[in-house]
Amino acid sequence: METTQLLTDCLKGKKEAQRQLYQQYAAVMLGVCYRYTKSIEDAEDVLQEGFIKVFTHLHQFKREGDIGAWIRRIMVNTAITYLNKHKRYKKEMGLDEIQLHPISDENPEIKMGAKELADTIRQLPAVYQAIFNLIAVEGFEHKEVSQLLNININTVRSQYSRARAMLVAKLKNNQTGEIRNYAGEI
Amino acid sequence: MQGKFEKDIEQQFSGFSLVPSEQVWEEVEAALYPRRKRRLIIWWWFIGGLALAGGGWWLLLSPSKEIKNTPQTISTVKQESKLTVPEKNTTQLPANTPAIVQQKNANNIKSLLTKNKTKDNTANAPLISKKISSDVFVNKTTVINEVPVQQQKNVVTPEQKITNNKITADSSTKIIADNIPAQTIVNDPKSTNVQKNTDTLATIKDSTVVENKKDSTTPAKNNAAKENKHKWLLTAGGGILSITGSGLFSSAPTPQSFIAAPVPGGGTSTQVPAANSGYHFFAGIVYQKPISNNWLFSSGLQYHYLQNKQPVGVDSLLGGVTYFAIGNTSTKINYSHWLQLPFSLGYSIHVSPKSQIQLLGGGSIAWAFSENWLITNTSTLSRSYYYNSSLNNNLIFTLRAGMGYNFNDRLTISILAEQSLATIQQRTNTTSYWRLFSLQASKPLSSFSRKQKPSKHN
């Protein structure tokens, strides 16, 4: 079924069309949600909440753009709301709680798969995780992130740099560890 | 402002996807389509509630209607009914009838007829009725059998008259059928109003004068006789509420305190804290109808409130459903409002003439019209509890048993045990049931207005 027809049917409230749209995007969107949360259950919670928003606000979608991008944006927004709402994330989202890390401009080569990379990003404090995902992966501007997280734009800049440095350090450690393990097996 | 590192990362994630569990779609679907279903359920309940209210109203009004019609029906009897008492119908009291019985019967009727000589029947009717109500005990079954079919058509049945005049047969009363010397009365040459008296006689005869073992004129006895009929009771009570994993009929109960929830990514398991015991209370009205000397049926309508507390972890809101993770971060209050239709069959053991021990067994149908009750979901650790809004507007069937003591027909104190038949959980494999223990007090509605009665008669 064509996307246009699919959307029309979804707007008419046809369950089958809604399920089809969900199936088309659910896996990719769970990947997005996974990067923002700390567990697969939380990621599924965000996915669920996000898709409910998608279907209830579908009439607001202007068909000029890509539906995938629109759904992705909803997922990202839902994830940020989820992080701010839940105690286990809320604590980590507070900037005061985070130890400041030195800034690094290194550009290490990434030698791991997407899942491993996502798991490494998820090891960052929640606020670093969110800021890094928003800027590095989603391509948001600092100003947008500032508005989304309700923090100062300069803070966003500095936190992103620290998040990046922390990730680089973790990647270095993980990749070194992997190489060691590999070497050990040989 | 992306550098090489950022571009590499973006590229890595370009095709990144994970397959969600089937439950996610189910939850999305459930969140998208609850309203229409809920609206339908509300309509069905509205119709059911109307039917229930109508039935209750009808039950409530039935007895009072008979009382209001009393004078009119007696008048009808006088005008339309030509009752004759067959001469052959003259019945003698059984040979073994005690002399005192015969004497009393004769006296009763004689005194009634004497009054009828000078007054019109219409005027006499209440008088006779009063006389009957104070002096005579009747047996409904015997009376009905004695009235010919045609008479029954026009005449208010003795049962009605008796009921209207607030005469009730005591279960312990010995009935002596046909012990009225009917012929003597009808053919009494001194009677100047034979035809009129015939109607009265019919009433008297139909009423079948009886003699009681004890003094039948004792007001207390009359009251006791009244109370042996159906009655309405105000009932209230309360007690302890617990949630149990053991169903009455389930073969493999799941104890609430040992529900294991898997830890993500690991083989270990953890436990969901059990809900604390809570309390419940109820109040309502009960209709009680004796079936026999020992058996009685009761049913009614009552409001029931239940509450307990559940220790939970952190919460999350998802598509309008609030979930709570495992843990003891906070305590949530569960509550439920029920409109309950209890029914039970009771067996009375008479410990004294007016006091009984009652054994009760039955059930109830409850409509949970408003509730906020956390239920367990062991499939995910982060969503171990959630408010099951679909429990709202649900029917809850319970079984109940207990025993009570009836004090002098004025107050009944009972202890009851009750358990829901259906599990609280509807969407998970976990099972848990409401279990209620309660102390209940019931008091007949008539006992509240008893003190005013003498002034009415005066």
XYZ file of C-alpha atoms in Angstrom:
644
model
C 0.000 0.000 0.000
C 1.246 3.479 -0.801
C 2.238 5.684 2.107
C -0.357 8.310 1.153
C -3.134 5.749 1.097
C -1.834 4.222 4.304
C -1.947 7.574 6.050
C -5.440 8.262 4.732
C -6.636 4.936 6.078
C -4.932 5.577 9.390
C -6.716 8.911 9.636
C -9.988 7.120 8.975
C -9.207 4.975 12.009
C -8.666 1.719 10.146
C -6.930 -0.642 12.509
C -5.204 -2.628 9.805
C -3.635 0.480 8.302
C -2.477 1.618 11.709
C -0.911 -1.729 12.383
C 0.809 -1.622 8.998
C 2.247 1.812 9.668
C 3.397 0.646 13.069
C 5.073 -2.435 11.629
C 6.782 -0.326 8.991
C 8.453 1.989 11.484
C 8.430 0.248 14.873
C 11.819 -1.462 14.599
C 13.697 1.655 13.466
C 11.969 3.773 16.068
C 12.786 1.303 18.820
C 16.421 1.771 17.781
C 15.994 5.509 18.319
C 14.281 5.033 21.691
C 16.927 2.543 22.748
C 19.656 5.134 22.429
C 17.922 7.521 24.811
C 17.011 5.057 27.546
C 18.837 2.659 29.835
C 16.776 -0.493 29.317
C 14.861 -2.167 26.524
C 11.680 -2.031 28.628
C 11.971 1.714 28.934
C 12.668 1.944 25.225
C 9.507 -0.022 24.520
C 7.588 2.222 26.876
C 8.768 5.259 24.930
C 7.983 3.541 21.637
C 4.500 2.743 22.818
C 3.840 6.220 24.075
C 5.344 7.685 20.922
C 3.132 5.642 18.602
C 0.050 6.580 20.572
C 1.006 10.202 19.946
C 1.647 9.450 16.275
C -1.826 8.043 15.769
C -3.611 10.631 17.846
C -1.800 13.544 16.163
C -1.555 12.161 12.656
C -3.941 14.795 11.356
C -1.272 17.391 12.200
C 1.208 15.825 9.825
C 1.672 17.917 6.709
C 2.228 15.528 3.881
C 4.994 17.628 2.372
C 7.655 15.960 4.501
C 8.699 12.412 5.206
C 6.439 10.542 7.587
C 9.451 8.623 8.930
C 11.196 11.836 9.948
C 8.008 13.114 11.554
C 7.575 9.908 13.563
C 11.239 9.993 14.540
C 10.868 13.523 15.828
C 7.897 12.470 17.918
C 9.905 9.565 19.334
C 12.778 11.854 20.280
C 10.451 14.340 21.958
C 8.672 11.525 23.782
C 11.979 10.113 24.958
C 13.089 13.470 26.362
C 9.752 13.896 28.139
C 10.126 10.376 29.509
C 13.613 11.122 30.836
C 12.487 14.305 32.530
C 9.494 12.618 34.058
C 10.992 9.517 35.582
C 12.901 9.638 38.789
C 15.612 7.233 37.742
C 16.472 9.488 34.799
C 15.499 12.770 36.339
C 18.274 12.476 38.876
C 20.855 11.969 36.146
C 19.366 14.686 34.020
C 20.345 17.211 36.673
C 23.595 18.795 35.587
C 24.779 19.378 39.138
C 25.043 15.687 39.737
C 27.510 15.112 36.950
C 31.211 15.263 37.395
C 32.704 17.440 34.734
C 34.882 15.709 32.211
C 37.714 17.260 30.265
C 36.965 18.287 26.715
C 38.583 16.307 23.933
C 38.752 16.926 20.204
C 39.843 13.428 19.304
C 38.091 11.674 16.453
C 38.671 8.001 17.104
C 37.734 5.430 14.534
C 34.618 3.461 15.396
C 35.196 -0.241 15.137
C 32.008 -1.632 16.551
C 28.487 -2.356 15.455
C 25.474 -0.088 15.983
C 24.165 -2.090 18.948
C 27.505 -1.986 20.751
C 27.880 1.690 19.959
C 24.396 2.365 21.285
C 25.205 0.409 24.446
C 28.361 2.480 24.915
C 26.405 5.721 24.539
C 23.906 4.398 27.067
C 26.692 4.120 29.599
C 26.918 7.917 29.673
C 24.995 9.836 32.310
C 21.451 10.417 31.087
C 21.918 14.088 30.334
C 25.135 13.450 28.348
C 23.424 10.586 26.591
C 20.525 12.783 25.573
C 22.616 15.748 24.491
C 25.013 13.588 22.506
C 22.206 11.743 20.763
C 20.370 14.922 19.941
C 23.374 16.698 18.489
C 25.577 13.970 17.059
C 22.965 11.510 15.831
C 19.814 13.532 15.223
C 21.705 16.587 14.019
C 19.864 19.070 16.233
C 21.244 22.568 16.650
C 22.462 23.606 20.056
C 19.610 26.085 20.302
C 17.033 23.394 19.640
C 18.565 21.162 22.271
C 18.611 24.068 24.667
C 14.880 24.582 24.171
C 14.092 20.899 24.300
C 15.962 20.278 27.539
C 15.215 23.708 28.934
C 18.835 24.538 29.663
C 21.153 27.355 28.663
C 22.642 27.130 25.174
C 26.174 27.567 26.513
C 25.549 24.759 28.933
C 24.470 22.622 25.999
C 27.690 23.403 24.200
C 29.887 22.612 27.132
C 27.931 19.504 28.096
C 28.074 18.197 24.578
C 31.844 18.605 24.510
C 32.138 16.775 27.806
C 29.743 14.054 26.681
C 31.740 13.598 23.519
C 35.011 13.391 25.437
C 33.530 10.845 27.814
C 32.262 8.732 24.949
C 35.586 8.887 23.156
C 37.261 7.676 26.314
C 34.777 4.852 26.693
C 35.111 3.881 23.051
C 38.853 3.770 23.386
C 38.601 1.580 26.464
C 35.983 -0.721 24.956
C 37.779 -1.072 21.654
C 41.069 -1.706 23.382
C 39.316 -4.292 25.524
C 37.802 -5.946 22.483
C 41.154 -6.107 20.748
C 42.649 -7.598 23.878
C 39.910 -10.189 24.062
C 40.313 -10.979 20.409
C 44.034 -11.302 20.808
C 43.482 -13.478 23.830
C 41.270 -15.862 21.881
C 43.858 -16.255 19.232
C 28.392 21.427 12.969
C 29.247 17.770 12.641
C 32.796 16.523 12.489
C 34.113 13.223 11.234
C 33.365 11.486 14.501
C 29.754 12.626 14.484
C 29.307 11.635 10.848
C 30.678 8.184 11.569
C 28.273 7.755 14.433
C 25.314 8.967 12.404
C 26.250 6.546 9.670
C 26.531 3.693 12.120
C 23.014 4.336 13.371
C 21.442 4.913 9.960
C 20.037 1.419 9.701
C 19.916 0.584 13.376
C 16.735 -1.171 14.399
C 15.455 -3.463 17.130
C 12.371 -5.639 16.984
C 9.839 -4.597 19.638
C 7.805 -7.136 21.547
C 4.244 -7.849 20.470
C 2.980 -6.359 23.704
C 3.885 -2.856 22.532
C 1.353 -2.935 19.721
C -1.243 -4.472 22.007
C -0.760 -1.614 24.432
C -0.916 0.955 21.638
C -4.099 -0.613 20.334
C -5.589 -0.791 23.823
C -4.830 2.880 24.337
C -6.308 3.866 20.986
C -9.581 1.993 21.328
C -10.745 2.061 24.914
C -13.309 4.816 24.764
C -15.854 3.333 22.433
C -15.831 0.112 24.408
C -16.124 1.959 27.681
C -19.022 4.002 26.383
C -20.865 0.835 25.375
C -20.253 -0.705 28.762
C -21.581 2.389 30.496
C -24.758 2.218 28.431
C -25.259 -1.426 29.279
C -24.762 -0.648 32.903
C -27.138 2.245 32.742
C -29.832 -0.059 31.382
C -28.985 -2.727 33.955
C -29.066 -0.167 36.726
C -32.469 1.050 35.626
C -33.804 -2.498 35.612
C -32.339 -3.105 39.044
C -33.763 0.117 40.426
C -37.153 -0.670 38.892
C -37.150 -4.139 40.412
C -36.169 -2.767 43.794
C -38.858 -0.105 43.617
C -41.474 -2.683 42.750
C -40.381 -4.901 45.617
C -40.430 -1.976 47.974
C -43.905 -0.856 47.020
C -45.643 -4.221 46.865
C -46.498 -4.681 50.551
C -47.547 -1.074 51.204
C -49.994 -1.192 48.280
C -52.031 -3.903 49.992
C -52.386 -1.876 53.129
C -53.697 1.153 51.283
C -56.405 -0.845 49.546
C -57.893 -2.407 52.650
C -61.065 -0.326 53.142
C -61.929 -0.385 49.435
C -61.722 -4.129 49.099
C -63.931 -4.703 52.066
C -66.512 -2.418 50.533
C -66.367 -4.384 47.296
C -67.020 -7.525 49.168
C -70.141 -6.059 50.665
C -71.614 -4.889 47.380
C -70.713 -7.540 44.877
C -70.225 -10.745 46.604
C -73.116 -12.882 47.584
C -71.531 -15.269 49.861
C -73.433 -18.056 51.344
C -72.142 -20.517 53.704
C -73.507 -23.932 52.910
C -75.550 -25.327 55.687
C -73.825 -28.606 55.356
C -70.638 -26.806 55.955
C -71.363 -26.652 59.595
C -68.349 -28.081 61.083
C -67.820 -29.191 64.518
C -64.600 -28.823 66.260
C -62.676 -32.005 66.378
C -63.506 -34.172 69.268
C -60.115 -33.781 70.739
C -60.198 -29.980 70.638
C -59.633 -28.631 74.093
C -62.677 -27.122 75.709
C -61.014 -23.809 76.158
C -60.490 -23.534 72.403
C -64.129 -24.104 71.662
C -65.166 -21.609 74.232
C -62.809 -18.949 72.914
C -63.895 -19.412 69.337
C -67.492 -19.138 70.247
C -66.827 -16.029 72.260
C -64.882 -14.375 69.501
C -67.564 -14.836 66.913
C -70.353 -14.004 69.236
C -68.825 -10.721 70.158
C -68.279 -9.840 66.534
C -71.836 -10.625 65.560
C -73.256 -8.668 68.388
C -71.511 -5.596 67.108
C -72.686 -6.242 63.567
C -76.312 -6.182 64.553
C -76.310 -2.510 65.146
C -73.853 -1.238 62.610
C -73.458 -1.274 58.911
C -70.879 -3.620 57.483
C -68.836 -0.824 56.020
C -68.532 0.661 59.390
C -67.980 -2.686 60.903
C -65.276 -3.730 58.624
C -62.491 -1.901 60.345
C -63.924 -2.876 63.678
C -63.978 -6.516 62.789
C -60.613 -6.198 61.331
C -59.338 -4.726 64.505
C -60.931 -7.461 66.490
C -59.389 -10.035 64.269
C -56.056 -8.409 64.347
C -55.945 -8.354 68.080
C -57.539 -11.653 68.919
C -57.157 -14.046 66.100
C -54.358 -15.864 64.438
C -55.011 -17.303 61.083
C -53.445 -19.696 58.724
C -53.235 -18.433 55.215
C -53.134 -21.775 53.491
C -56.175 -23.099 55.251
C -58.109 -19.967 54.525
C -57.449 -19.871 50.829
C -58.543 -23.426 50.395
C -61.865 -22.744 51.966
C -62.952 -19.895 49.729
C -64.772 -21.046 46.576
C -63.208 -20.005 43.303
C -66.002 -17.620 42.444
C -65.731 -15.908 45.704
C -62.049 -15.526 45.287
C -62.749 -13.657 42.108
C -64.702 -10.929 43.779
C -63.560 -11.066 47.259
C -60.295 -10.062 48.501
C -58.600 -13.218 49.536
C -58.425 -13.914 53.162
C -54.747 -13.779 52.801
C -54.991 -10.187 51.631
C -57.410 -9.246 54.328
C -55.283 -10.770 56.892
C -52.244 -9.111 55.514
C -54.045 -5.838 55.244
C -55.107 -6.040 58.793
C -51.625 -6.894 59.773
C -52.396 -10.337 60.998
C -49.837 -12.916 60.415
C -49.723 -16.533 61.173
C -47.234 -17.578 63.665
C -45.359 -20.618 62.667
C -45.905 -22.128 66.062
C -49.649 -21.543 65.936
C -51.847 -24.582 65.759
C -54.536 -24.197 63.221
C -57.912 -25.708 63.700
C -59.615 -25.576 60.339
C -63.339 -25.135 60.020
C -63.798 -24.797 63.669
C -66.210 -21.950 63.335
C -69.803 -22.885 63.923
C -70.749 -21.174 60.659
C -74.286 -22.434 60.338
C -75.146 -21.354 63.771
C -74.069 -17.850 63.050
C -75.687 -17.471 59.640
C -78.936 -18.969 60.688
C -79.073 -17.270 63.966
C -82.744 -16.173 64.205
C -81.745 -13.251 66.336
C -79.592 -11.831 63.619
C -81.239 -8.932 61.826
C -78.573 -8.532 59.290
C -77.919 -12.037 58.133
C -76.891 -11.215 54.606
C -74.549 -8.511 55.679
C -73.194 -10.688 58.326
C -72.621 -13.380 55.785
C -69.929 -11.273 54.228
C -68.454 -10.641 57.551
C -68.810 -14.239 58.380
C -67.051 -15.147 55.221
C -64.253 -13.008 56.354
C -64.287 -14.499 59.753
C -64.700 -17.998 58.485
C -62.108 -17.493 55.834
C -59.863 -16.154 58.424
C -60.332 -19.329 60.354
C -60.217 -18.561 63.967
C -57.479 -20.354 65.639
C -56.317 -20.908 69.058
C -52.766 -20.586 69.994
C -50.803 -22.554 72.439
C -50.095 -19.365 74.266
C -52.189 -16.321 74.884
C -52.966 -15.027 71.426
C -53.946 -11.603 72.613
C -50.449 -10.789 73.757
C -49.163 -7.878 71.656
C -45.659 -9.276 71.764
C -46.934 -12.404 70.127
C -48.564 -10.376 67.398
C -45.328 -8.601 66.763
C -43.498 -11.857 66.601
C -46.033 -13.114 64.124
C -45.585 -10.019 62.002
C -41.882 -10.334 61.945
C -42.020 -13.857 60.721
C -43.091 -12.482 57.353
C -40.826 -10.842 54.846
C -39.083 -7.784 56.101
C -36.647 -5.104 55.109
C -33.487 -4.614 57.040
C -30.916 -1.906 57.187
C -27.507 -3.466 57.125
C -24.009 -2.137 57.657
C -20.651 -3.606 58.370
C -16.993 -3.693 57.618
C -13.812 -5.552 58.224
C -10.510 -6.706 56.872
C -9.607 -6.984 53.217
C -6.748 -9.006 51.847
C -5.528 -9.982 48.427
C -4.897 -13.640 47.994
C -3.398 -15.695 45.234
C -5.539 -18.655 46.171
C -8.716 -18.863 44.203
C -11.657 -20.824 45.493
C -11.581 -23.069 42.471
C -8.101 -22.562 41.048
C -5.925 -25.608 41.241
C -2.589 -23.825 41.091
C -2.730 -20.674 43.168
C -0.011 -18.092 42.852
C 0.874 -16.631 46.232
C 1.023 -12.901 45.888
C 4.115 -12.577 48.036
C 6.161 -14.892 45.884
C 5.493 -13.700 42.398
C 8.785 -13.796 40.596
C 9.628 -11.194 38.012
C 12.572 -11.801 35.713
C 15.460 -9.395 35.821
C 16.328 -8.160 32.315
C 19.404 -9.784 30.884
C 19.882 -12.106 33.806
C 18.707 -15.439 35.023
C 17.976 -14.325 38.538
C 14.558 -13.451 39.770
C 13.095 -11.061 42.231
C 9.889 -10.709 44.158
C 6.996 -8.359 43.912
C 6.037 -7.049 47.336
C 2.631 -8.210 48.435
C -0.160 -5.741 48.932
C -0.842 -4.797 52.542
C -4.076 -5.852 54.145
C -6.719 -3.190 53.910
C -10.212 -2.546 55.063
C -13.676 -2.403 53.612
C -17.090 -1.272 54.700
C -20.587 -1.426 53.338
C -24.115 -0.288 54.008
C -27.388 -1.023 52.350
C -30.824 -2.475 52.516
C -31.734 -6.156 52.604
C -34.995 -7.884 51.861
C -35.538 -11.016 53.917
C -38.165 -13.615 53.208
C -38.696 -16.757 55.273
C -39.133 -19.855 53.140
C -40.003 -22.134 56.004
C -39.631 -22.260 59.734
C -35.912 -22.577 59.435
C -34.956 -21.383 55.993
C -34.912 -17.825 54.830
C -33.815 -16.064 51.681
C -32.358 -12.615 51.656
C -31.198 -10.223 48.999
C -30.568 -6.531 48.796
C -28.567 -3.665 47.497
C -25.558 -2.167 49.175
C -22.720 0.239 48.627
C -19.305 -1.279 49.305
C -15.949 0.455 49.630
C -12.638 -1.420 49.603
C -9.125 -0.133 50.165
C -5.593 -1.369 50.689
C -2.021 -0.257 50.081
C 0.570 -1.553 47.649
C 4.313 -0.897 47.950
C 5.723 -0.033 44.511
C 8.786 1.257 42.774
C 9.072 4.265 40.477
C 6.164 5.124 38.244
C 5.747 5.844 34.583
C 2.867 7.088 32.493
C 2.371 5.322 29.244
C -0.508 5.963 26.916
C -2.715 6.925 29.792
C -1.751 3.860 31.806
C 0.388 4.411 34.880
C 2.934 1.685 35.531
C 5.017 1.103 38.595
C 8.300 -0.730 38.742
C 9.195 -3.266 41.356
C 10.497 -1.900 44.643
C 9.473 -0.059 47.761
C 9.948 3.519 46.656
C 6.434 4.490 47.534
C 3.081 3.131 48.592
C 0.005 3.494 46.479
C -3.540 3.321 47.795
C -5.850 0.959 45.983
C -9.544 1.656 46.241
C -12.739 0.402 44.734
C -16.367 1.446 44.980
C -18.902 -1.291 44.408
C -22.630 -1.345 44.085
C -23.356 -4.806 45.345
C -26.318 -7.123 45.076
C -25.866 -9.739 47.789
C -28.066 -12.796 48.058
C -27.999 -15.589 50.554
C -29.845 -18.546 51.904
C -29.967 -18.826 55.652
C -30.737 -21.618 58.050
C -32.010 -20.619 61.477
C -31.430 -22.622 64.603
C -33.893 -21.448 67.228
C -32.161 -21.034 70.516
C -35.147 -19.306 72.115
C -38.619 -18.349 70.830
C -37.304 -15.123 69.369
C -33.599 -15.572 68.970
C -31.842 -17.657 66.421
C -28.420 -18.573 65.237
C -28.365 -18.141 61.494
C -26.033 -19.933 59.121
C -25.656 -18.067 55.856
C -24.369 -19.008 52.446
C -24.642 -17.239 49.131
C -22.936 -14.812 46.868
C -23.073 -11.404 45.382
C -22.810 -9.551 42.133
C -20.963 -6.288 42.392
C -20.558 -3.500 39.914
C -17.214 -1.779 40.372
C -18.283 1.672 39.251
C -15.165 3.515 40.304
C -11.813 2.150 41.177
C -8.101 2.590 41.105
C -6.551 -0.756 41.782
C -2.985 -1.737 41.012
C -2.540 -5.167 39.601
C 0.640 -7.094 39.114
C 2.255 -7.780 35.801
C 5.249 -10.009 36.142
C 6.203 -9.905 32.489
C 8.362 -6.814 32.821
C 10.298 -5.588 35.771
C 9.866 -1.928 34.999
C 6.111 -2.337 34.703
C 5.360 -4.702 37.528
C 2.146 -2.942 38.506
C -0.360 -0.940 36.619
C -3.784 0.488 37.178
C -6.197 -1.729 35.362
C -8.788 0.759 34.273
C -10.660 -1.994 32.476
C -11.741 -3.286 35.874
C -14.042 -0.310 36.036
C -17.598 -1.100 35.093
C -16.870 -4.758 35.507
C -19.054 -7.273 37.240
C -17.431 -8.937 40.200
C -18.927 -12.160 41.440
C -18.231 -13.262 44.965
C -19.085 -16.212 47.156
C -19.870 -15.635 50.815
C -20.571 -17.645 53.916
C -21.019 -16.802 57.547
C -23.095 -17.043 60.645
C -25.061 -14.635 62.753
C -27.083 -14.297 65.881
C -30.532 -12.775 65.808
C -31.291 -10.921 69.027
C -34.990 -10.894 69.741
C -35.837 -10.250 66.068
C -34.497 -6.742 66.503
C -30.850 -6.987 65.637
C -28.725 -9.533 63.846
C -24.974 -9.557 64.230
C -23.134 -11.693 61.688
C -19.618 -12.571 60.716
C -19.016 -13.114 57.021
C -16.230 -14.404 54.816
C -16.315 -13.445 51.155
C -14.049 -13.992 48.174
C -14.181 -12.837 44.586
C -14.482 -15.543 41.989
C -12.693 -13.846 39.110
C -9.102 -12.817 39.339
C -8.346 -9.114 39.625
C -5.801 -9.408 36.834
C -7.307 -9.579 33.433
C -4.384 -9.197 31.103
C -1.665 -11.151 32.848
C -1.109 -14.685 33.987
C -0.877 -13.688 37.613
C -3.944 -14.384 39.690
C -5.181 -12.621 42.775
C -8.541 -12.324 44.431
C -10.288 -10.081 46.923
C -10.884 -11.812 50.253
C -13.078 -10.063 52.787
C -13.864 -10.776 56.403
C -16.547 -8.657 57.932
C -18.717 -8.021 60.926
C -22.231 -7.067 59.924
C -25.193 -5.655 61.805
C -28.743 -5.791 60.434
C -31.808 -4.187 61.902
C -35.390 -4.441 60.618
C -36.716 -1.202 59.198
C -39.961 -1.729 61.122
C -38.117 -1.577 64.422
C -37.302 2.071 63.807
C -40.969 3.071 63.708
C -42.363 0.609 66.267
C -42.710 3.154 69.047
C -45.169 5.265 67.070
C -47.672 2.512 66.420
C -49.801 2.725 69.570
C -50.599 6.376 68.936
C -51.893 5.476 65.475
C -54.435 3.052 66.843
C -55.524 5.449 69.475
